[in-house]
Tab-separated table of C-alpha atoms and ligand atoms in Angstrom:
chain	number	residue	atom	x	y	z
D	23	UNK	CA	-8.238	4.811	12.327
D	24	UNK	CA	-5.419	7.296	11.888
D	25	UNK	CA	-6.872	10.705	10.965
D	26	UNK	CA	-4.862	10.805	7.700
D	27	UNK	CA	-6.723	7.673	6.596
D	28	UNK	CA	-9.900	9.726	6.626
D	29	UNK	CA	-8.688	11.940	3.784
D	30	UNK	CA	-9.741	10.825	0.305
D	31	UNK	CA	-7.898	12.651	-2.463
D	32	UNK	CA	-9.831	13.291	-5.688
D	33	UNK	CA	-7.909	12.102	-8.764
D	34	UNK	CA	-9.587	14.621	-11.058
D	35	UNK	CA	-7.127	14.451	-13.947
D	36	UNK	CA	-7.669	13.950	-17.684
D	37	UNK	CA	-5.880	10.654	-18.248
D	38	UNK	CA	-4.343	7.639	-16.594
D	39	UNK	CA	-0.758	8.869	-17.080
D	40	UNK	CA	-1.469	12.036	-15.079
D	41	UNK	CA	-3.219	9.925	-12.455
D	42	UNK	CA	-0.216	7.625	-12.024
D	43	UNK	CA	2.099	10.621	-11.771
D	44	UNK	CA	-0.005	12.054	-8.946
D	45	UNK	CA	-0.288	8.736	-7.109
D	46	UNK	CA	3.508	8.362	-7.333
D	47	UNK	CA	4.023	11.923	-6.133
D	48	UNK	CA	1.837	11.329	-3.056
D	49	UNK	CA	2.743	7.834	-1.758
D	50	UNK	CA	1.384	8.777	1.666
D	51	UNK	CA	-2.192	8.958	0.308
D	52	UNK	CA	-3.995	5.691	0.997
D	53	UNK	CA	-7.475	6.500	-0.316
D	54	UNK	CA	-8.085	7.885	-3.820
D	55	UNK	CA	-11.302	8.981	-5.513
D	56	UNK	CA	-11.811	8.146	-9.178
D	57	UNK	CA	-14.507	10.342	-10.664
D	58	UNK	CA	-16.287	11.096	-13.885
D	59	UNK	CA	-13.410	12.727	-15.766
D	60	UNK	CA	-10.804	10.007	-15.245
D	61	UNK	CA	-13.198	7.053	-15.540
D	62	UNK	CA	-14.780	8.446	-18.711
D	63	UNK	CA	-11.412	9.072	-20.325
D	64	UNK	CA	-9.602	5.938	-19.184
D	65	UNK	CA	-12.076	3.336	-17.957
D	66	UNK	CA	-11.253	0.811	-15.265
D	67	UNK	CA	-7.472	0.654	-15.879
D	68	UNK	CA	-6.804	3.099	-13.059
D	69	UNK	CA	-8.719	0.879	-10.611
D	70	UNK	CA	-6.347	-2.030	-11.277
D	71	UNK	CA	-3.351	0.254	-10.870
D	72	UNK	CA	-4.586	1.593	-7.540
D	73	UNK	CA	-5.386	-1.908	-6.297
D	74	UNK	CA	-1.952	-3.175	-7.258
D	75	UNK	CA	-0.568	-0.447	-4.987
D	76	UNK	CA	-2.883	-1.460	-2.122
D	77	UNK	CA	-4.836	1.813	-2.267
D	78	UNK	CA	-8.445	2.130	-1.209
D	79	UNK	CA	-10.783	3.378	-3.948
D	80	UNK	CA	-13.844	5.622	-3.940
D	81	UNK	CA	-15.525	5.186	-7.338
D	82	UNK	CA	-17.523	8.406	-7.553
D	83	UNK	CA	-19.664	7.980	-10.658
D	84	UNK	CA	-22.850	9.385	-9.053
D	85	UNK	CA	-25.304	7.171	-10.888
D	86	UNK	CA	-28.628	8.898	-11.555
D	87	UNK	CA	-31.160	7.060	-13.743
D	88	UNK	CA	-34.199	4.811	-13.593
D	89	UNK	CA	-33.972	1.941	-11.077
D	90	UNK	CA	-33.200	-0.781	-13.623
D	91	UNK	CA	-30.347	1.206	-15.175
D	92	UNK	CA	-28.918	2.293	-11.822
D	93	UNK	CA	-29.014	-1.314	-10.615
D	94	UNK	CA	-27.127	-2.509	-13.697
D	95	UNK	CA	-24.474	0.168	-13.271
D	96	UNK	CA	-24.098	-0.618	-9.557
D	97	UNK	CA	-23.758	-4.347	-10.263
D	98	UNK	CA	-21.020	-3.622	-12.787
D	99	UNK	CA	-19.200	-1.180	-10.488
D	100	UNK	CA	-19.356	-3.544	-7.513
D	101	UNK	CA	-17.544	-6.237	-9.532
D	102	UNK	CA	-14.397	-4.077	-9.451
D	103	UNK	CA	-14.080	-4.475	-5.678
D	104	UNK	CA	-14.012	-0.767	-4.908
D	105	UNK	CA	-14.504	0.513	-1.359
D	106	UNK	CA	-17.038	3.330	-1.856
D	107	UNK	CA	-19.571	3.947	-4.633
D	108	UNK	CA	-21.990	6.848	-5.200
D	109	UNK	CA	-25.471	7.280	-6.592
D	110	UNK	CA	-27.742	10.335	-6.454
D	111	UNK	CA	-30.456	10.269	-3.794
D	112	UNK	CA	-32.736	12.137	-6.207
D	113	UNK	CA	-33.008	8.958	-8.292
D	114	UNK	CA	-35.659	8.142	-5.702
D	115	UNK	CA	-36.541	5.398	-3.256
D	116	UNK	CA	-36.919	2.613	-5.857
D	117	UNK	CA	-33.541	3.352	-7.442
D	118	UNK	CA	-31.867	3.420	-4.025
D	119	UNK	CA	-33.375	0.075	-3.057
D	120	UNK	CA	-32.423	-1.483	-6.405
D	121	UNK	CA	-28.876	-0.179	-5.992
D	122	UNK	CA	-28.428	-1.669	-2.512
D	123	UNK	CA	-29.406	-5.097	-3.819
D	124	UNK	CA	-27.325	-4.712	-6.978
D	125	UNK	CA	-24.027	-4.043	-5.204
D	126	UNK	CA	-24.385	-7.289	-3.252
D	127	UNK	CA	-25.068	-9.238	-6.446
D	128	UNK	CA	-22.233	-7.629	-8.411
D	129	UNK	CA	-19.652	-8.146	-5.658
D	130	UNK	CA	-20.672	-11.800	-5.244
D	131	UNK	CA	-20.163	-12.375	-8.973
D	132	UNK	CA	-16.449	-11.622	-8.678
D	133	UNK	CA	-16.021	-12.729	-5.058
D	134	UNK	CA	-15.115	-9.319	-3.678
D	135	UNK	CA	-16.443	-7.292	-0.746
D	136	UNK	CA	-19.420	-5.123	-1.742
D	137	UNK	CA	-18.648	-1.401	-1.758
D	138	UNK	CA	-20.176	0.916	0.803
D	139	UNK	CA	-22.965	2.519	-1.180
D	140	UNK	CA	-23.515	6.201	-0.444
D	141	UNK	CA	-26.009	8.702	-1.856
D	142	UNK	CA	-25.288	12.270	-2.858
D	143	UNK	CA	-27.810	14.421	-0.945
D	144	UNK	CA	-27.145	17.724	-2.712
D	145	UNK	CA	-23.997	18.640	-4.600
D	146	UNK	CA	-21.717	20.862	-2.550
D	147	UNK	CA	-21.556	23.274	-5.481
D	148	UNK	CA	-25.239	24.166	-4.936
D	149	UNK	CA	-26.083	27.025	-2.561
D	150	UNK	CA	-29.317	27.494	-0.616
D	151	UNK	CA	-30.248	30.205	-3.089
D	152	UNK	CA	-29.707	27.908	-6.101
D	153	UNK	CA	-31.704	25.146	-4.410
D	154	UNK	CA	-34.655	27.500	-4.118
D	155	UNK	CA	-34.404	29.554	-7.311
D	156	UNK	CA	-32.790	27.191	-9.843
D	157	UNK	CA	-33.913	23.770	-8.643
D	158	UNK	CA	-37.251	25.112	-7.278
D	159	UNK	CA	-37.073	22.940	-4.171
D	160	UNK	CA	-39.517	24.442	-1.642
D	161	UNK	CA	-37.622	23.259	1.457
D	162	UNK	CA	-34.900	24.910	3.503
D	163	UNK	CA	-31.541	23.402	2.519
D	164	UNK	CA	-30.867	21.592	5.847
D	165	UNK	CA	-34.353	20.054	5.769
D	166	UNK	CA	-33.874	18.898	2.167
D	167	UNK	CA	-30.509	17.295	3.001
D	168	UNK	CA	-32.043	15.554	6.007
D	169	UNK	CA	-34.904	14.155	3.900
D	170	UNK	CA	-32.437	12.795	1.307
D	171	UNK	CA	-30.248	11.270	4.034
D	172	UNK	CA	-33.193	9.625	5.798
D	173	UNK	CA	-34.432	8.168	2.518
D	174	UNK	CA	-30.948	6.748	1.885
D	175	UNK	CA	-30.825	5.303	5.386
D	176	UNK	CA	-34.315	3.773	5.110
D	177	UNK	CA	-33.505	2.114	1.797
D	178	UNK	CA	-30.417	0.397	3.184
D	179	UNK	CA	-27.555	2.584	1.973
D	180	UNK	CA	-24.389	2.834	4.034
D	181	UNK	CA	-24.196	6.622	4.121
D	182	UNK	CA	-24.358	9.876	2.236
D	183	UNK	CA	-22.258	12.545	0.613
D	184	UNK	CA	-23.021	15.911	2.178
D	185	UNK	CA	-21.208	19.155	2.804
D	186	UNK	CA	-19.436	19.571	6.149
D	187	UNK	CA	-22.038	22.198	7.054
D	188	UNK	CA	-24.711	19.497	7.299
D	189	UNK	CA	-22.674	16.916	9.192
D	190	UNK	CA	-23.608	17.942	12.735
D	191	UNK	CA	-27.326	17.726	11.992
D	192	UNK	CA	-27.035	14.349	10.229
D	193	UNK	CA	-24.765	12.946	12.933
D	194	UNK	CA	-27.499	13.650	15.487
D	195	UNK	CA	-30.315	12.198	13.392
D	196	UNK	CA	-28.870	9.267	11.446
D	197	UNK	CA	-27.723	5.994	12.975
D	198	UNK	CA	-24.218	5.958	14.456
D	199	UNK	CA	-22.599	3.841	11.747
D	200	UNK	CA	-24.114	5.857	8.875
D	201	UNK	CA	-21.168	7.191	6.846
D	202	UNK	CA	-20.930	10.936	6.261
D	203	UNK	CA	-18.518	11.629	3.420
D	204	UNK	CA	-17.716	15.288	2.824
D	205	UNK	CA	-16.386	17.070	-0.226
D	206	UNK	CA	-16.487	20.853	-0.175
D	207	UNK	CA	-13.620	20.883	2.306
D	208	UNK	CA	-11.302	23.873	2.133
D	209	UNK	CA	-8.316	24.783	4.296
D	210	UNK	CA	-8.293	28.529	5.037
D	211	UNK	CA	-5.425	28.982	2.555
D	212	UNK	CA	-7.234	27.311	-0.390
D	213	UNK	CA	-9.452	28.706	-3.102
D	214	UNK	CA	-13.180	27.842	-2.874
D	215	UNK	CA	-13.448	27.549	-6.701
D	216	UNK	CA	-16.952	26.163	-7.471
D	217	UNK	CA	-17.663	24.846	-3.964
D	218	UNK	CA	-20.474	26.711	-2.169
D	219	UNK	CA	-20.985	24.872	1.142
D	220	UNK	CA	-17.687	24.428	2.882
D	221	UNK	CA	-15.739	24.142	6.142
D	222	UNK	CA	-12.072	23.575	6.915
D	223	UNK	CA	-10.711	20.012	7.330
D	224	UNK	CA	-10.472	20.384	11.109
D	225	UNK	CA	-13.994	21.790	11.382
D	226	UNK	CA	-15.405	18.981	9.220
D	227	UNK	CA	-13.797	16.276	11.355
D	228	UNK	CA	-14.887	18.008	14.563
D	229	UNK	CA	-18.456	18.138	13.255
D	230	UNK	CA	-18.409	14.349	12.842
D	231	UNK	CA	-17.472	13.613	9.220
D	232	UNK	CA	-16.155	10.097	8.617
D	233	UNK	CA	-14.229	10.990	5.470
D	234	UNK	CA	-13.093	14.211	3.812
D	235	UNK	CA	-12.842	14.381	0.031
D	236	UNK	CA	-10.209	16.896	-1.024
D	237	UNK	CA	-9.093	17.515	-4.570
D	238	UNK	CA	-7.709	20.765	-5.902
D	239	UNK	CA	-6.338	22.154	-2.615
D	240	UNK	CA	-3.874	19.239	-2.819
D	241	UNK	CA	-3.707	18.185	-6.457
D	242	UNK	CA	-3.604	21.670	-7.973
D	243	UNK	CA	-1.208	23.050	-5.349
D	244	UNK	CA	2.234	24.193	-6.480
D	245	UNK	CA	3.600	21.560	-4.081
D	246	UNK	CA	1.006	18.797	-3.524
D	247	UNK	CA	3.173	17.039	-0.890
D	248	UNK	CA	3.322	20.245	1.149
D	249	UNK	CA	-0.440	20.801	0.829
D	250	UNK	CA	-1.059	17.228	2.053
D	251	UNK	CA	1.322	17.792	4.969
D	252	UNK	CA	-0.387	21.027	5.982
D	253	UNK	CA	-3.814	19.356	5.936
D	254	UNK	CA	-2.543	16.325	7.881
D	255	UNK	CA	-1.009	18.594	10.469
D	256	UNK	CA	-4.236	20.586	10.761
D	257	UNK	CA	-6.107	17.342	11.409
D	258	UNK	CA	-3.736	16.120	14.096
D	259	UNK	CA	-4.807	19.147	16.164
D	260	UNK	CA	-8.350	17.731	16.387
D	261	UNK	CA	-7.711	13.976	16.268
G	302	LIG	O1	-21.434	17.039	-3.678
G	302	LIG	C1	-20.330	16.707	-4.158
G	302	LIG	C2	-20.067	15.417	-4.580
G	302	LIG	C3	-18.831	15.111	-5.069
G	302	LIG	N1	-17.866	16.042	-5.174
G	302	LIG	C4	-16.546	15.634	-5.706
G	302	LIG	O2	-15.535	15.863	-4.723
G	302	LIG	C5	-14.367	16.390	-5.323
G	302	LIG	C6	-14.057	17.728	-4.713
G	302	LIG	O3	-12.941	18.265	-5.333
G	302	LIG	P1	-12.333	19.690	-4.950
G	302	LIG	O4	-11.265	19.891	-5.988
G	302	LIG	O5	-11.781	19.548	-3.564
G	302	LIG	O6	-13.414	20.704	-5.032
G	302	LIG	C7	-14.626	16.438	-6.820
G	302	LIG	O7	-14.070	15.278	-7.386
G	302	LIG	C8	-16.129	16.374	-6.960
G	302	LIG	O8	-16.535	15.644	-8.111
G	302	LIG	C9	-18.118	17.322	-4.760
G	302	LIG	O9	-17.254	18.223	-4.830
G	302	LIG	N2	-19.351	17.612	-4.248
């Protein structure tokens, strides 16, 4: 896979018109992430638009609920024929298992490929300090991430969302084909904003990430095409 194909750009915009404008502005992007803001405002319309342009889709709705509800949501999401889908690992073992079965059922209902189902280990906007003092988790952050990833692996998920800082550890411990999808990626020239656990695109790929999720450094740049080009060029140095 070409290294550029490992960049997923986050379409975090308020409506479908802004999304189309961005997709048109960046024809070189092959993999787009549709998240909570765009899906809540505009529903599934954007998925059809992206598919009609032969784009791959990461539907990042981060389901977090009781097993029955998570399973229903995963069945419904899988019917769209998206490539990647997220749930929160903290929904627990039963929810993860129900979700893995549900995506198969949902995809079969519409005759599409099931999405790769990946679990969010710990949001990249949470620091080690917040994990301990706000969330009251009595584990060191790397240990907590590892426990969430192993639970996801044991319950049949295809991978996890983690920060690039945790990739090296998970790459060593999880099975080889377990997907490690990393937001919290920041080129040296970009603003961290609310991200707390971060590395540069080149460092994240070198550590073993399968995919990088990058939003604002590209989409909020004065010249998004130039930002994409700079990131692509950075990645060719490590590909
Ligand atoms: O732990 C997580 C899980 C998901 N995200 C999502 O990734 C993008 C990152 O956008 P940036 O603008 O590059 O910060 C965004 O859509 C998040 O919802 C995450 O950041 N961390």
